[in-house]
Coordinates of C-alpha atoms and ligand atoms in Angstrom, one line a residue:
M141 CA -22.9 51.2 -121.2
N142 CA -21.9 54.7 -122.4
T143 CA -21.0 54.7 -126.2
S144 CA -17.8 56.4 -125.3
D145 CA -16.9 53.4 -123.1
Y146 CA -17.4 50.9 -125.9
N147 CA -14.1 49.5 -127.3
P148 CA -14.4 46.3 -129.4
D149 CA -10.9 45.1 -128.3
F150 CA -11.8 45.5 -124.6
E151 CA -15.1 43.7 -125.1
A152 CA -13.2 40.8 -126.8
L153 CA -11.0 40.6 -123.7
L154 CA -14.0 40.5 -121.4
D155 CA -15.6 37.9 -123.6
Y156 CA -12.5 35.8 -123.4
L157 CA -12.4 36.0 -119.6
K158 CA -16.1 35.1 -119.4
Q159 CA -15.8 32.1 -121.8
N160 CA -12.5 30.7 -120.5
C161 CA -12.1 31.7 -116.9
G162 CA -15.7 31.6 -115.9
C163 CA -15.5 35.2 -114.7
D164 CA -18.2 37.7 -115.9
L165 CA -16.7 41.2 -115.5
T166 CA -19.3 42.7 -117.7
V167 CA -21.3 43.4 -114.5
Y168 CA -18.9 46.2 -113.6
K169 CA -18.8 49.7 -114.8
R170 CA -16.7 49.9 -118.0
A171 CA -14.9 53.1 -117.2
T172 CA -13.7 51.8 -113.8
L173 CA -12.8 48.4 -115.3
M174 CA -10.7 50.0 -118.1
R175 CA -8.8 52.1 -115.6
R176 CA -8.0 48.9 -113.6
F177 CA -7.0 46.9 -116.6
Q178 CA -4.7 49.7 -117.8
H179 CA -3.1 49.9 -114.4
R180 CA -2.3 46.1 -114.6
M181 CA -1.2 46.4 -118.2
Q182 CA 1.2 49.2 -117.3
Q183 CA 2.8 47.0 -114.7
L184 CA 3.5 44.5 -117.4
K185 CA 4.5 47.2 -120.0
I186 CA 1.7 46.1 -122.4
D187 CA 0.1 49.0 -124.2
N188 CA -3.0 47.6 -125.9
Y189 CA -5.9 45.2 -125.2
P190 CA -5.2 42.6 -128.0
N191 CA -1.6 42.2 -126.7
Y192 CA -2.9 41.8 -123.2
L193 CA -5.4 39.2 -124.4
Q194 CA -2.5 37.3 -126.0
Y195 CA -0.5 37.5 -122.8
L196 CA -3.5 36.1 -120.8
Q197 CA -3.8 33.2 -123.2
G198 CA -0.1 32.4 -122.7
H199 CA 0.0 33.0 -118.9
P200 CA -3.1 31.5 -117.2
E201 CA -1.7 32.5 -113.8
E202 CA -2.1 36.2 -114.9
Y203 CA -5.9 35.8 -114.3
T204 CA -5.4 35.9 -110.5
S205 CA -3.3 39.0 -110.6
L206 CA -5.8 40.7 -112.9
L207 CA -8.7 39.9 -110.5
N208 CA -6.7 41.2 -107.6
T209 CA -6.3 44.5 -109.5
V210 CA -9.9 44.7 -110.6
L211 CA -11.7 43.7 -107.4
I212 CA -10.6 46.5 -105.2
N213 CA -10.2 44.9 -101.8
F214 CA -9.6 48.0 -99.8
S215 CA -11.3 47.8 -96.4
G216 CA -10.9 49.1 -92.8
F217 CA -12.2 48.7 -89.3
F218 CA -15.0 51.1 -88.3
R219 CA -14.7 52.8 -91.7
D220 CA -17.0 55.9 -91.6
R221 CA -17.1 55.8 -87.8
D222 CA -20.2 58.0 -87.4
S223 CA -22.3 55.5 -89.4
W224 CA -21.1 52.5 -87.3
D225 CA -21.9 54.4 -84.1
Y226 CA -25.4 55.1 -85.5
L227 CA -25.7 51.4 -86.2
A228 CA -24.5 50.4 -82.8
N229 CA -26.8 52.9 -80.9
N230 CA -29.9 52.8 -83.0
I231 CA -30.2 49.8 -85.4
I232 CA -28.7 46.9 -83.4
P233 CA -30.8 47.6 -80.3
Q234 CA -33.9 47.8 -82.5
I235 CA -33.1 44.4 -83.9
I236 CA -32.5 42.9 -80.5
T237 CA -35.7 44.2 -79.0
S238 CA -37.7 43.0 -82.1
K239 CA -36.6 39.4 -81.2
Q240 CA -37.6 36.8 -78.7
A241 CA -35.1 36.3 -75.9
Q242 CA -33.4 33.2 -77.4
E243 CA -34.1 34.0 -81.1
K244 CA -31.2 33.9 -83.6
I245 CA -29.9 37.1 -85.1
R246 CA -28.7 36.7 -88.7
V247 CA -26.3 39.1 -90.2
W248 CA -24.8 39.2 -93.7
S249 CA -21.6 41.1 -94.7
A250 CA -21.8 40.9 -98.5
G251 CA -18.5 41.9 -100.1
C252 CA -16.6 41.5 -96.9
A253 CA -13.1 41.7 -98.5
S254 CA -10.3 40.8 -96.0
G255 CA -12.7 40.8 -93.0
Q256 CA -12.4 44.2 -91.3
E257 CA -16.1 44.9 -91.8
V258 CA -17.2 41.5 -90.4
Y259 CA -15.1 41.8 -87.2
T260 CA -16.4 45.4 -86.8
L261 CA -19.9 44.0 -86.9
A262 CA -19.0 41.2 -84.5
I263 CA -17.6 43.7 -82.0
L264 CA -20.7 45.9 -82.1
L265 CA -23.0 42.9 -81.7
A266 CA -21.0 41.5 -78.8
E267 CA -21.0 44.9 -77.1
N268 CA -24.8 45.2 -77.4
L269 CA -25.6 41.6 -76.4
G270 CA -22.8 40.6 -74.1
I271 CA -20.4 37.8 -75.1
E272 CA -22.5 34.9 -73.8
Q273 CA -25.7 36.0 -75.7
Y274 CA -23.6 36.9 -78.7
L275 CA -22.1 33.4 -78.8
Q276 CA -25.5 31.7 -78.5
R277 CA -27.6 33.9 -80.8
V278 CA -25.5 35.5 -83.5
Q279 CA -24.8 34.0 -87.0
I280 CA -22.7 36.1 -89.4
F281 CA -22.4 35.2 -93.0
A282 CA -19.3 36.8 -94.6
T283 CA -19.1 36.5 -98.3
D284 CA -17.0 37.8 -101.2
V285 CA -16.3 36.8 -104.8
D286 CA -12.5 37.1 -104.2
K287 CA -11.1 33.9 -102.7
D288 CA -7.8 35.5 -101.7
A289 CA -9.5 38.2 -99.8
L290 CA -11.7 35.5 -98.1
M291 CA -8.6 33.6 -97.0
Q292 CA -7.2 36.7 -95.3
A293 CA -10.6 37.3 -93.7
R294 CA -10.7 33.8 -92.3
Q295 CA -7.2 34.2 -90.8
A296 CA -8.4 37.3 -89.0
S297 CA -4.8 38.6 -88.5
Y298 CA -4.0 42.3 -88.9
S299 CA -1.0 44.5 -88.8
E300 CA -0.5 47.4 -86.4
N301 CA -1.4 49.9 -89.1
E302 CA -4.6 48.0 -90.0
V303 CA -6.0 48.1 -86.5
I304 CA -5.6 51.8 -86.1
G305 CA -9.4 52.4 -86.5
I306 CA -10.4 50.1 -83.6
P307 CA -11.0 51.8 -80.2
S308 CA -8.2 50.7 -77.8
E309 CA -10.6 49.1 -75.3
A310 CA -12.1 46.9 -78.0
L311 CA -8.7 46.1 -79.4
S312 CA -7.6 44.6 -76.2
K313 CA -10.9 42.9 -75.5
Y314 CA -11.5 41.3 -78.9
F315 CA -7.9 40.7 -80.3
K316 CA -5.0 38.7 -79.2
K317 CA -1.5 40.0 -79.9
V318 CA 0.6 37.4 -81.6
E319 CA 4.1 38.7 -82.3
Q320 CA 3.6 41.9 -84.2
R321 CA 0.0 41.1 -85.3
Y322 CA -3.5 41.4 -83.9
V323 CA -5.7 38.3 -84.2
F324 CA -9.5 38.4 -83.6
R325 CA -10.3 36.0 -80.8
S326 CA -11.1 32.5 -82.1
K327 CA -14.1 31.9 -79.8
L328 CA -16.0 34.8 -81.3
R329 CA -14.9 33.8 -84.8
S330 CA -16.8 30.6 -84.5
T331 CA -20.1 32.5 -85.1
I332 CA -18.9 33.6 -88.6
I333 CA -19.4 31.5 -91.7
F334 CA -17.2 32.5 -94.6
G335 CA -18.1 31.7 -98.2
C336 CA -17.3 32.6 -101.8
H337 CA -20.4 34.2 -103.3
N338 CA -21.0 36.4 -106.3
L339 CA -23.7 39.0 -105.6
A340 CA -24.5 39.4 -109.3
T341 CA -25.3 35.7 -110.0
D342 CA -25.6 33.6 -106.9
A343 CA -28.8 33.0 -104.9
P344 CA -29.0 35.3 -101.9
M345 CA -29.1 34.3 -98.2
S346 CA -32.5 34.5 -96.4
K347 CA -34.2 35.8 -93.2
I348 CA -31.3 38.3 -92.7
D349 CA -31.8 40.9 -89.9
L350 CA -28.9 43.1 -90.8
L351 CA -27.4 43.1 -94.3
V352 CA -24.2 45.1 -94.6
C353 CA -22.9 45.7 -98.1
R354 CA -20.6 48.7 -98.2
N355 CA -18.5 50.0 -101.1
V356 CA -19.4 47.2 -103.4
L357 CA -22.4 48.4 -105.4
I358 CA -20.5 51.5 -106.6
Y359 CA -18.4 49.3 -108.8
L360 CA -21.3 47.5 -110.4
H361 CA -23.1 48.4 -113.6
F362 CA -26.4 50.2 -113.1
Q363 CA -28.5 47.2 -114.1
T364 CA -26.5 44.8 -112.0
Q365 CA -26.9 47.1 -109.0
A366 CA -30.7 46.9 -109.5
S367 CA -30.7 43.1 -109.7
V368 CA -28.4 42.9 -106.6
L369 CA -30.8 45.2 -104.7
V370 CA -33.8 43.0 -105.6
R371 CA -31.8 40.0 -104.2
F372 CA -31.1 42.0 -101.0
H373 CA -34.9 42.7 -100.6
F374 CA -35.5 39.0 -100.9
A375 CA -32.7 38.2 -98.4
L376 CA -34.0 40.5 -95.7
A377 CA -36.4 39.4 -93.0
E378 CA -39.6 41.5 -92.7
K379 CA -38.1 43.8 -90.1
G380 CA -34.5 43.6 -91.5
F381 CA -32.2 46.5 -92.2
L382 CA -29.8 47.2 -95.1
F383 CA -26.6 49.2 -94.4
L384 CA -24.8 50.6 -97.5
G385 CA -21.5 52.5 -98.0
S386 CA -21.3 56.3 -97.7
A387 CA -21.1 56.8 -101.5
E388 CA -24.0 54.4 -102.3
S389 CA -27.6 55.1 -103.1
F390 CA -30.2 53.8 -105.6
S391 CA -32.9 55.4 -107.7
N392 CA -34.7 52.9 -109.9
T393 CA -35.4 50.4 -107.1
K394 CA -36.5 53.0 -104.5
H395 CA -39.7 51.2 -103.7
L396 CA -37.7 48.2 -102.3
F397 CA -36.3 50.1 -99.3
I398 CA -37.4 52.7 -96.9
P399 CA -34.8 55.2 -95.7
V400 CA -34.2 55.0 -92.0
S401 CA -31.2 57.3 -92.1
L402 CA -30.1 58.8 -95.4
K403 CA -27.1 60.3 -93.7
H404 CA -25.9 56.9 -92.6
H405 CA -27.2 54.9 -95.6
V406 CA -29.4 52.7 -93.5
F407 CA -32.7 51.4 -95.0
A408 CA -35.6 49.1 -93.9
K409 CA -37.3 46.6 -96.1
G410 CA -39.8 48.3 -98.3
E411 CA -42.8 47.2 -100.5
N412 CA -43.2 43.7 -102.0
L413 CA -41.3 42.9 -105.2
T414 CA -43.1 44.0 -108.4
L415 CA -43.3 41.9 -111.5
E416 CA -40.4 43.9 -113.0
D417 CA -38.3 43.0 -109.9
H418 CA -39.1 39.3 -110.3
L419 CA -38.0 39.4 -114.0
L420 CA -34.8 41.3 -113.0
L421 CA -34.1 38.5 -110.5
Q422 CA -34.7 35.7 -112.9
S423 CA -32.8 37.3 -115.8
K424 CA -29.6 37.1 -113.8
T425 CA -29.8 33.8 -112.0
G426 CA -27.7 30.9 -113.3
K427 CA -24.6 31.3 -115.3
K428 CA -25.3 28.8 -118.0
K429 CA -28.3 30.5 -119.5
A430 CA -28.8 28.2 -122.5
V431 CA -29.3 25.1 -120.3
N432 CA -30.9 26.7 -117.3
P433 CA -34.3 25.0 -116.9
L434 CA -35.8 28.2 -115.3
N435 CA -34.9 30.2 -118.4
A436 CA -36.3 27.5 -120.6
Q437 CA -39.5 27.6 -118.6
I438 CA -39.7 31.3 -118.8
R439 CA -39.2 31.1 -122.6
I440 CA -42.1 28.6 -122.9
W441 CA -44.4 30.9 -120.9
Q442 CA -43.4 33.9 -122.9
T443 CA -44.1 32.1 -126.2
A444 CA -47.4 30.9 -125.0
F445 CA -48.3 34.4 -124.0
E446 CA -47.0 36.1 -127.1
F447 CA -48.7 33.7 -129.5
S448 CA -52.0 33.2 -127.8
P449 CA -54.8 33.7 -130.3
F450 CA -56.5 35.9 -127.6
P451 CA -55.6 39.4 -126.7
Q452 CA -53.9 39.4 -123.3
L453 CA -52.6 42.1 -121.0
V454 CA -50.7 41.9 -117.7
V455 CA -51.4 44.7 -115.1
D456 CA -49.2 45.1 -112.0
H457 CA -50.6 45.5 -108.5
R458 CA -50.6 49.3 -108.8
G459 CA -52.9 49.1 -111.8
R460 CA -50.2 49.9 -114.4
L461 CA -49.9 48.2 -117.7
F462 CA -46.9 45.8 -117.4
M463 CA -47.1 43.9 -120.8
A464 CA -49.3 43.0 -123.7
N465 CA -49.1 40.3 -126.4
Q466 CA -49.3 41.1 -130.1
Q467 CA -53.1 40.5 -130.2
G468 CA -53.5 42.9 -127.2
Y469 CA -51.4 45.6 -128.9
T470 CA -53.6 45.3 -132.1
L471 CA -57.0 45.1 -130.4
F472 CA -56.4 48.1 -128.1
G473 CA -54.2 50.1 -130.5
L474 CA -51.4 50.1 -127.8
K475 CA -48.0 51.7 -128.3
N476 CA -44.7 50.7 -126.5
N477 CA -44.7 53.9 -124.5
N478 CA -48.1 52.8 -122.9
L479 CA -46.2 50.2 -120.9
G480 CA -45.9 51.5 -117.3
A481 CA -48.9 53.8 -117.8
R482 CA -52.0 53.6 -115.5
V483 CA -54.5 51.5 -117.2
Q484 CA -57.3 53.9 -116.2
D485 CA -55.6 56.6 -118.3
L486 CA -55.6 54.5 -121.4
E487 CA -58.4 53.6 -123.8
I488 CA -58.6 50.1 -122.4
G489 CA -59.3 51.7 -119.0
Q490 CA -62.8 52.6 -120.3
I491 CA -63.8 48.9 -120.6
V492 CA -63.4 47.9 -117.0
N493 CA -62.6 49.7 -113.7
S494 CA -59.1 48.1 -113.3
F495 CA -58.6 49.8 -110.0
A496 CA -61.8 48.3 -108.5
L497 CA -60.9 44.9 -110.0
M498 CA -57.4 44.9 -108.5
R499 CA -58.9 45.7 -105.1
Q500 CA -61.3 42.8 -105.5
L501 CA -58.5 40.5 -106.5
H502 CA -56.5 41.7 -103.6
C503 CA -59.3 40.7 -101.2
D504 CA -60.5 37.4 -102.8
R505 CA -57.5 36.1 -104.8
C506 CA -60.1 34.4 -107.1
P507 CA -60.3 34.7 -110.9
I508 CA -63.0 37.0 -112.2
N509 CA -65.0 36.4 -115.4
L510 CA -66.9 39.2 -117.0
K511 CA -69.4 38.2 -119.8
N512 CA -70.4 40.1 -122.8
V513 CA -68.9 43.5 -121.9
E514 CA -69.8 46.1 -124.6
W515 CA -67.0 48.3 -125.8
T516 CA -67.4 51.2 -128.2
S517 CA -64.4 52.9 -129.7
E518 CA -63.8 54.8 -132.9
R519 CA -63.4 51.4 -134.6
G520 CA -67.1 50.5 -133.7
T521 CA -68.8 48.5 -131.0
I522 CA -67.7 45.0 -130.0
Y523 CA -68.6 42.6 -127.1
L524 CA -65.9 40.9 -125.0
D525 CA -65.8 38.2 -122.4
I526 CA -63.0 39.1 -120.0
Y527 CA -61.1 36.5 -117.9
I528 CA -59.0 38.1 -115.1
T529 CA -56.5 35.9 -113.2
P530 CA -54.6 37.1 -110.2
I531 CA -50.8 36.6 -110.1
S532 CA -49.1 36.2 -106.7
D533 CA -45.5 35.9 -105.6
P534 CA -44.3 32.8 -103.7
N535 CA -45.3 34.4 -100.4
G536 CA -48.9 34.8 -101.7
S537 CA -48.8 38.6 -102.1
L538 CA -50.7 39.9 -105.2
I539 CA -48.2 41.3 -107.7
G540 CA -50.5 41.7 -110.7
A541 CA -53.2 40.2 -112.9
N542 CA -53.6 38.7 -116.3
F543 CA -56.5 39.9 -118.5
T544 CA -57.6 37.7 -121.4
Y545 CA -60.2 39.1 -123.9
V546 CA -62.4 36.9 -126.1
D547 CA -64.3 38.7 -128.8
V548 CA -67.9 37.4 -128.6
T549 CA -69.4 40.1 -130.9
H550 CA -70.6 37.6 -133.6
Y551 CA -72.2 35.4 -131.0
T552 CA -73.9 38.4 -129.2
E553 CA -75.1 39.9 -132.5
S554 CA -76.7 36.6 -133.7
Q555 CA -78.3 36.1 -130.2
N556 CA -79.8 39.6 -130.6
E557 CA -81.0 38.8 -134.1
I558 CA -82.7 35.5 -132.8
F559 CA -84.3 37.5 -130.0
I560 CA -85.6 40.2 -132.3
H561 CA -86.8 37.5 -134.8
T562 CA -88.7 35.7 -132.0
Q563 CA -90.3 38.9 -130.8
K564 CA -91.4 39.7 -134.3
C565 CA -92.9 36.2 -134.7
Q566 CA -94.8 36.7 -131.5
G567 CA -96.1 40.0 -132.8
L568 CA -94.5 41.9 -130.0
I569 CA -92.5 44.3 -132.2
R570 CA -93.4 45.6 -135.7
K571 CA -90.1 45.9 -137.6
Ligands
SAM754 C1 -13.8 48.0 -101.7 S1 -14.1 46.4 -101.0 C2 -15.3 46.8 -99.8 C3 -15.0 46.0 -98.5 C4 -15.9 46.2 -97.3 N1 -17.3 46.0 -97.7 C5 -15.7 47.7 -96.8 O1 -16.5 48.5 -97.1 O2 -14.8 47.9 -96.1 C6 -15.1 45.7 -102.3 C7 -15.3 44.2 -102.2 O3 -16.3 43.8 -103.0 C8 -16.0 42.5 -103.6 N2 -16.8 42.3 -104.8 C9 -16.8 42.9 -106.0 N3 -17.7 42.4 -106.8 C10 -18.4 41.5 -106.1 C11 -19.4 40.6 -106.5 N4 -20.0 40.6 -107.7 N5 -19.9 39.7 -105.5 C12 -19.3 39.7 -104.3 N6 -18.3 40.5 -103.9 C13 -17.8 41.4 -104.8 C14 -14.6 42.7 -103.9 O4 -13.9 41.4 -104.1 C15 -14.1 43.5 -102.7 O5 -13.6 42.6 -101.7

């Protein structure tokens, strides 16, 4: 959060909503949120946050009106027409050809608002597959955090103004005119499953071939965006595609997706999740953090790692230092800014060839034990036994390794002394 966006009265208001209404708005950008709150407060002629908090406490129904103001539901059919055309002509045919003849095609419209995006998708899929194949093979998950918007999406009924973006042929083929409204045909609607789902906290879908999330990420806080993108990576099938809105991009999670068309904001699934990505995913799952068994388990592991009597390091699959416990920091003279550095560029990189080790772990996935490794630094010479354990993700891909160091200098020195003593006794050496 920008320091200029920090306002204690506003934070108190967000805290009240989180504690009492079960709604965590802290995931959204503060500047946008404040503008939206002020808009609602102006409608009520309330001019400061403490007074609005008091109003909320006395009028529980206000919560719904506030959410409607905050969660901008604006949507439209074929919004950014060029990009939808690109999807229809390039991406959907690729998905279809990558599948077996009868195989299901799974699509997720995340943040679908009042449904225009979902029905746009349904039209394009039906046009590509033909109605029969569409009905047999397509499953669309349409989710949003806003229940009112979802209700409208389920009804699938739109005014004359709202259907302006739909090509006239598609309008007559896929919609039925009921009085002055256009209703999406119910037979095709049967392939769509609607559900209330919060992208920031709920578990993602899985094995998705096409994930459409447009004009949602822009409202989310930088860190929340990153954790949502990790979820999207998890949700996508190996050959799946992600389709974002025209104003959306990402920088810190670039490795997760490969651009297919930057112009149309279409991406393919990228590299495997890193250790950082897994932590990002875990740190946001579950609303009740204090009692979440997963968080408790992580805490136990963390403590066991932190307070182990042996120096330990974790290196990610690219050979970069991911974390170290206190003993590790002390033994190797590490500093916080060494995290993320290539191990071979640090002093510890002189002990073992971490690159070759990671390659071996990648091939064998078996722990490696190195005995009595000599290490000379400006602090003197010591001997270490090194235990290297591979770390894999649930799919079995290597995401890092744990290095545990046991100082065996005393043992090695006394072994050497015994050896020298024996040789002397046997008259093999003089001194
Ligand atoms: C501007 S609309 C975009 C609708 C549609 N995707 C489009 O581009 O036409 C943003 C939608 O995102 C939804 N949204 C906001 N935060 C969300 C969250 N954390 N999880 C799921 N949906 C969310 C809002 O309720 C709203 O319906």
